[in-house]
Structures are given as structure tokens and as C-alpha cells.
Amino acid sequence: MSRLIAPMIATAGPPPGDDRPWSFEMKYDGCRLLASVGGGREPVLWTRNLNVVTAS
């Protein structure tokens, strides 16, 4: 049985410690997925809400 690990979630924090008056974080409109592979089983992909999306 696989053990699910929570994905990293972006959180607010201080800007980098340099002299720039602004900061940004890249946002990619992709998918945040968890993957289970190995043990002789087929890979399985989950969303962070634990919906199985392997087929898609």
C-alpha cells in the first residue's frame, strides 16, 4: 500500500533579501500531482484533493 504525501502548497512570505523594490512568484497553470510508482504496480496520479487522474 502506498503512503500519500501532501504536495507543497505556496504560502506567503517575505520577499528575497535584496534591494529590489518588488518581488514575484511564477505561476504556471499546470497540474500539481502526486505520483505513486514502483512495487511492480502501474503508476497512479492524484491531484492534491486526492482525485485519481491517471487516465487523463
GROMACS .gro file of N, CA, C and O in nm:
model
  224
    1MET      N    1   0.085  -0.118   0.000
    1MET     CA    2   0.000   0.000   0.000
    1MET      C    3   0.089   0.123   0.000
    1MET      O    4   0.182   0.133   0.077
    2SER      N    5   0.058   0.220  -0.087
    2SER     CA    6   0.134   0.343  -0.096
    2SER      C    7   0.093   0.440   0.014
    2SER      O    8  -0.020   0.440   0.059
    3ARG      N    9   0.186   0.521   0.054
    3ARG     CA   10   0.158   0.625   0.153
    3ARG      C   11   0.155   0.758   0.080
    3ARG      O   12   0.251   0.795   0.012
    4LEU      N   13   0.044   0.831   0.090
    4LEU     CA   14   0.033   0.961   0.024
    4LEU      C   15   0.107   1.067   0.102
    4LEU      O   16   0.104   1.069   0.225
    5ILE      N   17   0.174   1.153   0.031
    5ILE     CA   18   0.248   1.264   0.090
    5ILE      C   19   0.184   1.392   0.040
    5ILE      O   20   0.161   1.408  -0.080
    6ALA      N   21   0.153   1.484   0.128
    6ALA     CA   22   0.089   1.609   0.089
    6ALA      C   23   0.180   1.689  -0.004
    6ALA      O   24   0.300   1.699   0.021
    7PRO      N   25   0.124   1.745  -0.113
    7PRO     CA   26   0.206   1.826  -0.203
    7PRO      C   27   0.243   1.959  -0.138
    7PRO      O   28   0.176   2.005  -0.046
    8MET      N   29   0.347   2.022  -0.190
    8MET     CA   30   0.385   2.154  -0.140
    8MET      C   31   0.282   2.255  -0.189
    8MET      O   32   0.236   2.250  -0.302
    9ILE      N   33   0.242   2.344  -0.103
    9ILE     CA   34   0.146   2.448  -0.134
    9ILE      C   35   0.217   2.582  -0.114
    9ILE      O   36   0.286   2.603  -0.013
   10ALA      N   37   0.199   2.673  -0.210
   10ALA     CA   38   0.260   2.805  -0.198
   10ALA      C   39   0.204   2.878  -0.077
   10ALA      O   40   0.086   2.869  -0.047
   11THR      N   41   0.291   2.947  -0.005
   11THR     CA   42   0.249   3.024   0.111
   11THR      C   43   0.312   3.162   0.105
   11THR      O   44   0.416   3.183   0.041
   12ALA      N   45   0.249   3.257   0.169
   12ALA     CA   46   0.302   3.394   0.173
   12ALA      C   47   0.430   3.397   0.256
   12ALA      O   48   0.446   3.321   0.350
   13GLY      N   49   0.519   3.486   0.219
   13GLY     CA   50   0.643   3.500   0.294
   13GLY      C   51   0.712   3.630   0.257
   13GLY      O   52   0.666   3.703   0.170
   14PRO      N   53   0.822   3.658   0.321
   14PRO     CA   54   0.892   3.783   0.292
   14PRO      C   55   0.960   3.776   0.155
   14PRO      O   56   0.995   3.667   0.109
   15PRO      N   57   0.978   3.891   0.089
   15PRO     CA   58   1.049   3.891  -0.040
   15PRO      C   59   1.197   3.859  -0.020
   15PRO      O   60   1.247   3.862   0.094
   16PRO      N   61   1.267   3.826  -0.127
   16PRO     CA   62   1.411   3.797  -0.116
   16PRO      C   63   1.486   3.914  -0.053
   16PRO      O   64   1.445   4.028  -0.064
   17GLY      N   65   1.596   3.883   0.013
   17GLY     CA   66   1.673   3.986   0.082
   17GLY      C   67   1.768   4.061  -0.010
   17GLY      O   68   1.889   4.050   0.005
   18ASP      N   69   1.714   4.135  -0.105
   18ASP     CA   70   1.800   4.218  -0.191
   18ASP      C   71   1.737   4.356  -0.202
   18ASP      O   72   1.639   4.387  -0.136
   19ASP      N   73   1.793   4.441  -0.286
   19ASP     CA   74   1.749   4.581  -0.293
   19ASP      C   75   1.636   4.608  -0.391
   19ASP      O   76   1.597   4.723  -0.409
   20ARG      N   77   1.583   4.506  -0.456
   20ARG     CA   78   1.473   4.530  -0.550
   20ARG      C   79   1.348   4.573  -0.473
   20ARG      O   80   1.317   4.516  -0.369
   21PRO      N   81   1.274   4.672  -0.524
   21PRO     CA   82   1.153   4.718  -0.454
   21PRO      C   83   1.031   4.631  -0.484
   21PRO      O   84   0.921   4.669  -0.448
   22TRP      N   85   1.049   4.518  -0.549
   22TRP     CA   86   0.936   4.433  -0.584
   22TRP      C   87   0.979   4.288  -0.580
   22TRP      O   88   1.096   4.257  -0.575
   23SER      N   89   0.881   4.201  -0.581
   23SER     CA   90   0.908   4.058  -0.582
   23SER      C   91   0.794   3.990  -0.657
   23SER      O   92   0.685   4.044  -0.667
   24PHE      N   93   0.819   3.873  -0.711
   24PHE     CA   94   0.714   3.799  -0.779
   24PHE      C   95   0.740   3.650  -0.766
   24PHE      O   96   0.849   3.607  -0.734
   25GLU      N   97   0.636   3.574  -0.791
   25GLU     CA   98   0.646   3.429  -0.793
   25GLU      C   99   0.582   3.382  -0.923
   25GLU      O  100   0.472   3.423  -0.957
   26MET      N  101   0.654   3.299  -0.997
   26MET     CA  102   0.599   3.247  -1.122
   26MET      C  103   0.478   3.160  -1.093
   26MET      O  104   0.480   3.081  -0.999
   27LYS      N  105   0.373   3.177  -1.172
   27LYS     CA  106   0.256   3.090  -1.159
   27LYS      C  107   0.237   3.019  -1.291
   27LYS      O  108   0.213   3.081  -1.394
   28TYR      N  109   0.252   2.890  -1.288
   28TYR     CA  110   0.232   2.808  -1.406
   28TYR      C  111   0.095   2.745  -1.395
   28TYR      O  112   0.063   2.686  -1.292
   29ASP      N  113   0.014   2.757  -1.498
   29ASP     CA  114  -0.120   2.699  -1.495
   29ASP      C  115  -0.115   2.553  -1.535
   29ASP      O  116  -0.175   2.511  -1.633
   30GLY      N  117  -0.046   2.475  -1.458
   30GLY     CA  118  -0.034   2.333  -1.482
   30GLY      C  119  -0.105   2.255  -1.374
   30GLY      O  120  -0.198   2.305  -1.312
   31CYS      N  121  -0.061   2.136  -1.353
   31CYS     CA  122  -0.124   2.048  -1.254
   31CYS      C  123  -0.024   2.017  -1.144
   31CYS      O  124   0.092   1.991  -1.171
   32ARG      N  125  -0.071   2.017  -1.023
   32ARG     CA  126   0.010   1.974  -0.910
   32ARG      C  127  -0.037   1.832  -0.881
   32ARG      O  128  -0.151   1.810  -0.845
   33LEU      N  129   0.052   1.737  -0.900
   33LEU     CA  130   0.014   1.597  -0.889
   33LEU      C  131   0.103   1.521  -0.791
   33LEU      O  132   0.218   1.557  -0.771
   34LEU      N  133   0.046   1.417  -0.736
   34LEU     CA  134   0.120   1.320  -0.659
   34LEU      C  135   0.128   1.195  -0.744
   34LEU      O  136   0.032   1.161  -0.815
   35ALA      N  137   0.240   1.127  -0.742
   35ALA     CA  138   0.257   1.005  -0.822
   35ALA      C  139   0.300   0.890  -0.733
   35ALA      O  140   0.381   0.906  -0.643
   36SER      N  141   0.245   0.773  -0.763
   36SER     CA  142   0.285   0.651  -0.696
   36SER      C  143   0.337   0.556  -0.803
   36SER      O  144   0.265   0.524  -0.897
   37VAL      N  145   0.463   0.517  -0.790
   37VAL     CA  146   0.524   0.426  -0.886
   37VAL      C  147   0.605   0.321  -0.811
   37VAL      O  148   0.646   0.341  -0.699
   38GLY      N  149   0.626   0.208  -0.876
   38GLY     CA  150   0.711   0.105  -0.817
   38GLY      C  151   0.633  -0.011  -0.762
   38GLY      O  152   0.510  -0.018  -0.770
   39GLY      N  153   0.705  -0.105  -0.707
   39GLY     CA  154   0.643  -0.222  -0.648
   39GLY      C  155   0.576  -0.314  -0.748
   39GLY      O  156   0.488  -0.391  -0.713
   40GLY      N  157   0.613  -0.301  -0.876
   40GLY     CA  158   0.553  -0.385  -0.979
   40GLY      C  159   0.411  -0.345  -1.016
   40GLY      O  160   0.344  -0.417  -1.088
   41ARG      N  161   0.364  -0.230  -0.965
   41ARG     CA  162   0.228  -0.184  -0.995
   41ARG      C  163   0.231  -0.075  -1.101
   41ARG      O  164   0.333  -0.011  -1.122
   42GLU      N  165   0.116  -0.055  -1.164
   42GLU     CA  166   0.102   0.056  -1.260
   42GLU      C  167   0.111   0.189  -1.185
   42GLU      O  168   0.064   0.198  -1.071
   43PRO      N  169   0.168   0.292  -1.247
   43PRO     CA  170   0.171   0.424  -1.183
   43PRO      C  171   0.029   0.478  -1.161
   43PRO      O  172  -0.061   0.450  -1.239
   44VAL      N  173   0.012   0.556  -1.056
   44VAL     CA  174  -0.116   0.622  -1.027
   44VAL      C  175  -0.087   0.768  -1.000
   44VAL      O  176   0.009   0.801  -0.929
   45LEU      N  177  -0.169   0.858  -1.055
   45LEU     CA  178  -0.155   1.002  -1.034
   45LEU      C  179  -0.276   1.056  -0.960
   45LEU      O  180  -0.390   1.025  -0.997
   46TRP      N  181  -0.253   1.139  -0.857
   46TRP     CA  182  -0.359   1.202  -0.780
   46TRP      C  183  -0.342   1.353  -0.784
   46TRP      O  184  -0.230   1.404  -0.788
   47THR      N  185  -0.455   1.425  -0.775
   47THR     CA  186  -0.449   1.570  -0.755
   47THR      C  187  -0.426   1.594  -0.606
   47THR      O  188  -0.432   1.501  -0.525
   48ARG      N  189  -0.405   1.721  -0.569
   48ARG     CA  190  -0.383   1.750  -0.427
   48ARG      C  191  -0.509   1.726  -0.345
   48ARG      O  192  -0.503   1.718  -0.224
   49ASN      N  193  -0.626   1.717  -0.412
   49ASN     CA  194  -0.751   1.685  -0.343
   49ASN      C  195  -0.780   1.535  -0.345
   49ASN      O  196  -0.891   1.493  -0.316
   50LEU      N  197  -0.680   1.456  -0.381
   50LEU     CA  198  -0.684   1.310  -0.383
   50LEU      C  199  -0.783   1.252  -0.486
   50LEU      O  200  -0.836   1.145  -0.466
   51ASN      N  201  -0.803   1.324  -0.596
   51ASN     CA  202  -0.879   1.270  -0.708
   51ASN      C  203  -0.782   1.197  -0.799
   51ASN      O  204  -0.677   1.253  -0.836
   52VAL      N  205  -0.813   1.074  -0.836
   52VAL     CA  206  -0.725   0.997  -0.925
   52VAL      C  207  -0.742   1.050  -1.068
   52VAL      O  208  -0.854   1.056  -1.119
   53VAL      N  209  -0.631   1.090  -1.130
   53VAL     CA  210  -0.635   1.147  -1.265
   53VAL      C  211  -0.539   1.074  -1.360
   53VAL      O  212  -0.498   1.129  -1.462
   54THR      N  213  -0.507   0.951  -1.329
   54THR     CA  214  -0.412   0.875  -1.408
   54THR      C  215  -0.453   0.869  -1.555
   54THR      O  216  -0.370   0.891  -1.643
   55ALA      N  217  -0.579   0.841  -1.583
   55ALA     CA  218  -0.624   0.825  -1.720
   55ALA      C  219  -0.620   0.955  -1.800
   55ALA      O  220  -0.606   0.954  -1.923
   56SER      N  221  -0.633   1.068  -1.733
   56SER     CA  222  -0.634   1.194  -1.807
   56SER      C  223  -0.496   1.253  -1.818
   56SER      O  224  -0.472   1.347  -1.886
   0.00000   0.00000   0.00000
